[in-house]
Amino acid sequence: MAKYQIATIEGDGIGPEVCQSAVTVLQETCGAGVLDFNQYPGGATHYVRSGFVLPEDTFQACRDSHAIFHGAAGMPDVTYPDGTEVGNDLHLQLRFKLDLYANVRPIRLYQGDFSPLKNRASGEIDYVIVRENTEGLYASRGAGVSLRGEVVTDTLVMTRKGIERVARFAFDLSRKRNGAPRDGKRRLTVCDKANILRSYAFFRSVCDEVSKDYPDVEIDYAYADAITVHMVKKPDFYDVIVAENMFGDIISDLGAATVGGMGIAPSGEVGDTHGLFQGAHGSAPDIAGQNIASPLATVLSGALMLRWLSDRHSDSSLLASAQRVERAVEAMLSEKIAIPRDLGGNASCTDVTEAILKHLT
Ligand code: IPM
Ligand code: MN
């Protein structure tokens, strides 16, 4: 039995192939006896077969393992009677049941000219979006009002505890980084709509309170509409951005687009005791099973998992492995060895996986 037990849910669509690719890379990098990836069912396809999107056995394994690793979930035609997608319930149940309150979404431009933004070179876009992951507008999922097919409401819920802990997480993260590419300053940008809604004004005020404990990190503010312009016009200004759940969901996709797309967007959804790691993309059923999906987001999410485990267990060998994976991805892309289709190449999922393995130094 290996040192770390990883509950693995391959899921739907491209989930199995990108997950298998990442597991191959992580196992090769870490070597024998370090990681056990234990497979468990979950997602929309499993729901169709069994009636359960997150079986109890799977949930217990997620709760009792060292970390959770996931491919993707969701099939657009598999919905609940209220119209919401079944597959998404897998993530949402895990987020809320395991209190995964910080959804960490690195936005980083690798060498290889993958940004649609003009004249942006590698290193000029390197920030992290920290999305509050257990309240905000998502607190109402499955709990909103639906009356006679005439009136529906979803309420945006914020708590002082929820805001404090995600803000503190974001400030702490900034302290671990090297500041914004533009000026090297440690900066936390609070993304909200405090000008319009008191809930967001409260979000901002609690972040302000927390900032008093972080005099070394500059606090900055941007309204959710304005930040979409800044993320395009001055991406090098950002170091860490903290946002409520729904805003974080939206701006993290825009951020991913500025560095090449969802295929290179990793995510780590963490709380005080558990962590779920997956590419920020969806299940892309239209390209599933054709070996053309990019595994990069999932591979890089695996590196995030190794970093998180390294921190939690004071295990420096995992940090070294994470850095090896990240360097291999960087080298493979900069040398344009196997560029996946979403980044303008024609490399298959297998080609990308093999190229990463070859570049593990
Ligand atoms: C994401 C996704 C999820 C979300 C879905 C799959 C539940 O869009 O992780 O960004 O809405 O948060
Ligand atoms: Mn999303």
XYZ file of C-alpha atoms and ligand atoms in Angstrom:
374
model
C 0.000 0.000 0.000
C 1.464 3.346 -1.114
C 2.008 6.296 1.209
C -0.825 8.424 -0.206
C -4.270 7.116 -1.126
C -5.924 9.160 -3.883
C -9.652 8.702 -4.467
C -9.909 8.876 -8.271
C -13.121 9.618 -10.147
C -12.499 9.550 -13.899
C -16.076 10.718 -14.611
C -17.670 11.509 -17.967
C -16.715 12.489 -21.517
C -12.992 13.179 -21.780
C -12.638 12.628 -18.032
C -11.308 9.048 -18.256
C -8.677 9.775 -20.917
C -7.287 12.958 -19.364
C -7.358 11.388 -15.900
C -5.515 8.272 -17.099
C -2.919 10.467 -18.806
C -2.316 12.470 -15.644
C -2.142 9.355 -13.458
C 0.509 7.924 -15.787
C 2.580 11.107 -15.508
C 2.179 11.369 -11.726
C 3.028 7.707 -11.123
C 6.114 7.922 -13.363
C 7.222 11.113 -11.649
C 6.697 9.981 -8.058
C 7.821 6.404 -8.510
C 6.581 3.261 -6.799
C 5.101 3.284 -3.310
C 4.072 6.935 -3.232
C 0.608 7.294 -4.798
C -2.233 4.787 -5.032
C -4.936 6.034 -7.406
C -8.013 4.112 -6.300
C -10.836 4.278 -8.854
C -14.395 5.083 -7.774
C -17.546 5.653 -9.858
C -19.288 9.001 -10.101
C -20.820 11.461 -12.568
C -23.644 11.589 -15.068
C -22.900 8.324 -16.862
C -22.874 6.455 -13.575
C -26.099 8.217 -12.560
C -27.842 6.938 -15.706
C -26.763 3.399 -14.822
C -27.254 3.491 -11.058
C -29.336 6.521 -10.093
C -26.418 7.901 -8.059
C -24.143 10.749 -9.254
C -22.001 10.396 -6.097
C -22.428 6.883 -4.617
C -21.960 6.654 -0.829
C -18.916 4.386 -1.232
C -17.324 6.972 -3.490
C -18.080 9.787 -1.065
C -16.649 7.844 1.871
C -13.486 7.128 -0.110
C -13.179 10.835 -0.946
C -13.671 11.701 2.716
C -11.128 9.138 3.959
C -8.381 9.476 1.316
C -5.416 11.848 1.296
C -6.773 13.679 -1.785
C -9.346 13.424 -4.565
C -8.355 13.384 -8.240
C -10.971 13.856 -10.920
C -11.225 13.855 -14.717
C -14.454 15.663 -15.581
C -18.184 15.220 -15.031
C -21.396 16.129 -16.778
C -23.379 15.085 -19.837
C -25.621 17.903 -21.143
C -28.556 15.601 -21.813
C -28.535 14.148 -18.292
C -30.501 16.630 -16.188
C -32.661 16.726 -13.075
C -36.379 17.574 -13.430
C -35.551 21.186 -12.522
C -33.321 21.435 -15.589
C -29.973 21.548 -13.794
C -27.243 19.148 -14.903
C -26.792 15.936 -12.916
C -23.040 15.660 -13.518
C -22.279 18.988 -11.907
C -23.840 17.683 -8.721
C -20.773 15.484 -8.256
C -18.508 18.489 -7.768
C -21.058 20.471 -5.843
C -21.836 17.700 -3.359
C -18.110 17.164 -2.737
C -17.503 20.920 -2.366
C -20.228 21.416 0.173
C -19.924 18.104 2.060
C -16.130 18.364 2.396
C -16.152 22.173 2.801
C -13.723 22.820 -0.062
C -13.958 26.578 0.385
C -11.072 27.779 -1.774
C -11.127 27.008 -5.491
C -7.573 27.776 -6.626
C -7.269 28.581 -10.323
C -3.786 29.463 -11.564
C -3.726 31.549 -14.749
C -0.274 31.262 -16.308
C 1.024 31.897 -19.809
C 3.564 29.300 -20.908
C 6.202 29.800 -23.585
C 4.886 29.075 -27.035
C 2.752 32.063 -27.986
C -0.558 30.586 -26.829
C -2.268 33.780 -25.735
C -4.890 35.388 -27.989
C -3.749 38.720 -26.512
C -1.312 40.619 -28.683
C 2.303 41.008 -27.540
C 1.980 38.988 -24.335
C 4.992 36.789 -23.631
C 5.404 33.931 -21.194
C 5.793 35.195 -17.658
C 3.704 38.320 -18.250
C 0.514 36.550 -17.213
C 0.947 34.710 -13.955
C -1.759 35.118 -11.338
C -4.148 32.975 -9.332
C -7.898 33.357 -8.995
C -9.146 32.188 -5.596
C -12.846 31.551 -5.918
C -14.941 31.169 -2.801
C -16.354 27.698 -3.367
C -19.061 26.940 -0.774
C -21.498 29.871 -0.650
C -22.342 32.963 -2.725
C -24.924 32.325 -5.406
C -24.126 28.584 -5.339
C -25.534 28.346 -1.823
C -28.926 28.394 -3.498
C -28.310 25.468 -5.835
C -31.226 23.101 -5.381
C -32.681 25.442 -2.783
C -34.103 28.338 -4.750
C -37.797 29.170 -5.058
C -39.765 27.818 -8.009
C -43.453 28.760 -8.072
C -46.004 27.452 -10.538
C -43.584 27.849 -13.419
C -43.991 31.613 -13.016
C -41.529 32.780 -10.382
C -38.096 31.468 -9.573
C -35.419 32.918 -7.302
C -31.881 32.010 -6.217
C -30.448 33.911 -3.295
C -26.841 34.992 -2.984
C -25.631 34.046 0.502
C -22.446 35.312 2.140
C -21.139 34.678 5.652
C -18.442 36.426 7.633
C -16.745 33.076 8.246
C -16.893 32.164 4.563
C -15.394 35.460 3.441
C -12.759 35.652 6.175
C -11.356 32.218 5.496
C -11.168 32.586 1.713
C -9.641 36.065 2.037
C -7.050 34.779 4.515
C -6.295 31.883 2.172
C -5.774 34.343 -0.706
C -3.530 36.649 1.323
C -1.471 33.679 2.498
C -1.174 32.501 -1.096
C 0.137 35.898 -2.181
C 2.805 35.649 0.497
C 3.994 32.367 -1.068
C 4.316 33.926 -4.536
C 6.690 36.431 -6.101
C 4.183 39.210 -6.744
C 2.601 40.491 -9.938
C 4.674 40.259 -13.136
C 4.283 44.001 -13.749
C 5.956 45.238 -10.573
C 6.726 42.249 -8.364
C 4.275 43.536 -5.773
C 2.342 41.120 -3.584
C -1.195 42.187 -4.363
C -4.645 40.840 -3.559
C -7.393 42.137 -5.818
C -10.903 41.889 -4.381
C -13.367 41.303 -7.212
C -16.949 42.279 -6.327
C -19.869 44.601 -7.099
C -19.684 46.540 -3.847
C -20.955 49.630 -5.666
C -24.323 48.004 -6.241
C -25.107 45.234 -3.748
C -24.628 45.326 0.019
C -23.698 41.611 -0.043
C -20.648 42.469 -2.120
C -20.013 45.586 -0.026
C -19.927 43.203 2.962
C -17.556 40.880 1.045
C -15.225 43.827 0.446
C -15.446 45.099 4.029
C -14.515 41.687 5.472
C -11.595 41.417 3.050
C -10.527 44.871 4.241
C -10.630 43.703 7.852
C -8.473 40.678 7.036
C -6.013 42.850 5.098
C -5.011 44.547 8.367
C -3.136 41.309 9.194
C -1.250 41.476 5.895
C 0.469 44.879 5.680
C 2.996 43.338 3.272
C 0.302 42.525 0.688
C -1.227 45.434 -1.213
C -5.017 45.290 -1.367
C -6.693 46.290 -4.606
C -10.313 46.348 -5.734
C -12.023 45.720 -9.058
C -15.693 45.458 -9.920
C -16.589 42.193 -11.636
C -17.425 43.928 -14.907
C -14.340 46.143 -14.906
C -11.972 43.281 -14.096
C -12.922 41.532 -17.332
C -11.408 44.511 -19.174
C -8.332 44.635 -16.927
C -7.704 40.887 -17.363
C -7.411 41.563 -21.084
C -5.699 44.958 -21.007
C -3.350 44.628 -18.008
C -3.088 40.940 -17.005
C 0.462 41.490 -15.743
C -0.937 43.667 -12.937
C -2.470 40.703 -11.124
C -0.950 38.473 -8.458
C -3.957 36.980 -6.630
C -7.655 37.742 -7.190
C -10.334 36.728 -4.666
C -13.985 36.539 -5.723
C -17.375 35.255 -4.669
C -18.376 31.868 -6.099
C -20.300 32.870 -9.236
C -17.980 35.730 -10.162
C -15.024 33.435 -9.626
C -16.561 30.842 -11.904
C -16.983 33.383 -14.659
C -13.689 35.283 -14.493
C -11.641 32.085 -14.184
C -12.812 30.992 -17.634
C -11.883 34.390 -19.061
C -8.500 34.119 -17.370
C -7.970 30.671 -18.867
C -8.873 32.011 -22.316
C -6.162 34.674 -22.052
C -3.467 31.988 -21.651
C -4.708 29.474 -24.213
C -8.019 28.084 -23.024
C -9.646 25.664 -20.606
C -7.394 22.846 -21.796
C -4.508 24.391 -19.876
C -6.472 25.556 -16.815
C -5.802 23.506 -13.663
C -7.748 23.786 -10.425
C -7.378 22.760 -6.819
C -10.481 22.920 -4.618
C -9.288 22.851 -1.039
C -10.562 23.275 2.501
C -8.849 22.763 5.851
C -8.948 18.970 5.616
C -9.664 17.870 2.043
C -8.610 18.681 -1.531
C -10.141 17.922 -4.937
C -7.944 18.375 -8.007
C -9.220 18.513 -11.581
C -8.882 20.480 -14.789
C -11.173 23.518 -14.727
C -12.690 22.395 -18.021
C -15.794 20.297 -18.507
C -16.375 16.833 -19.920
C -16.310 17.921 -23.610
C -18.490 14.969 -24.746
C -18.137 16.057 -28.377
C -14.476 15.035 -28.437
C -14.630 12.172 -25.925
C -13.007 8.847 -26.774
C -11.090 10.211 -29.794
C -7.733 10.662 -28.036
C -7.719 14.355 -29.033
C -8.421 16.010 -25.679
C -5.568 17.863 -24.001
C -4.520 16.317 -20.675
C -2.525 19.405 -19.683
C -5.107 20.918 -17.328
C -5.449 17.605 -15.484
C -1.699 16.950 -15.429
C -1.088 20.440 -13.997
C -3.902 19.850 -11.487
C -1.963 16.758 -10.450
C 1.049 18.960 -9.794
C -1.182 21.223 -7.676
C -2.247 18.106 -5.750
C 1.380 17.116 -5.113
C 2.141 20.646 -3.873
C -0.871 20.574 -1.558
C 0.037 17.113 -0.197
C 3.640 18.244 0.238
C 2.489 21.190 2.371
C 0.062 19.131 4.438
C 2.475 16.275 5.131
C 5.747 18.234 5.121
C 6.917 15.940 2.381
C 9.506 17.768 0.258
C 9.791 14.888 -2.202
C 6.250 15.636 -3.396
C 7.147 19.279 -4.006
C 10.135 18.135 -6.047
C 7.853 15.859 -8.062
C 5.378 18.677 -8.650
C 8.183 20.888 -9.925
C 9.381 18.104 -12.240
C 5.899 17.802 -13.751
C 5.598 21.570 -14.220
C 9.064 21.810 -15.779
C 8.252 18.941 -18.162
C 5.059 20.660 -19.311
C 6.910 23.955 -19.729
C 9.741 22.323 -21.715
C 7.400 20.325 -23.904
C 5.385 23.423 -24.781
C 8.334 25.761 -25.282
C 10.013 23.255 -27.603
C 6.649 22.750 -29.336
C 7.155 18.989 -29.100
C 3.494 17.967 -28.803
C 1.047 20.843 -28.944
C -2.558 19.797 -28.291
C -5.302 20.899 -30.640
C -6.780 23.504 -28.299
C -3.404 25.276 -28.340
C -3.167 25.182 -32.118
C -1.324 21.867 -32.616
C -2.402 18.404 -33.674
C -0.938 16.260 -30.929
C -3.135 13.532 -29.494
C -3.719 12.999 -25.787
C -1.237 10.121 -26.008
C 1.350 12.267 -27.842
C 1.125 14.960 -25.143
C 1.419 12.387 -22.362
C 4.469 10.753 -23.938
C 6.120 14.120 -24.548
C 5.669 15.071 -20.893
C 7.134 11.737 -19.778
C 10.129 12.281 -22.055
C 10.739 15.704 -20.524
C 10.655 14.604 -16.894
C 14.133 15.619 -15.750
C -16.302 24.935 -12.690
C -17.532 24.383 -13.341
C -18.475 23.955 -12.233
C -19.024 25.214 -11.574
C -19.603 23.057 -12.654
C -19.046 21.866 -13.435
C -20.314 22.554 -11.400
O -18.090 25.346 -14.200
O -15.740 24.202 -11.844
O -15.899 26.066 -13.026
O -20.048 25.757 -12.014
O -18.383 25.625 -10.605
Mn -16.941 27.110 -14.505
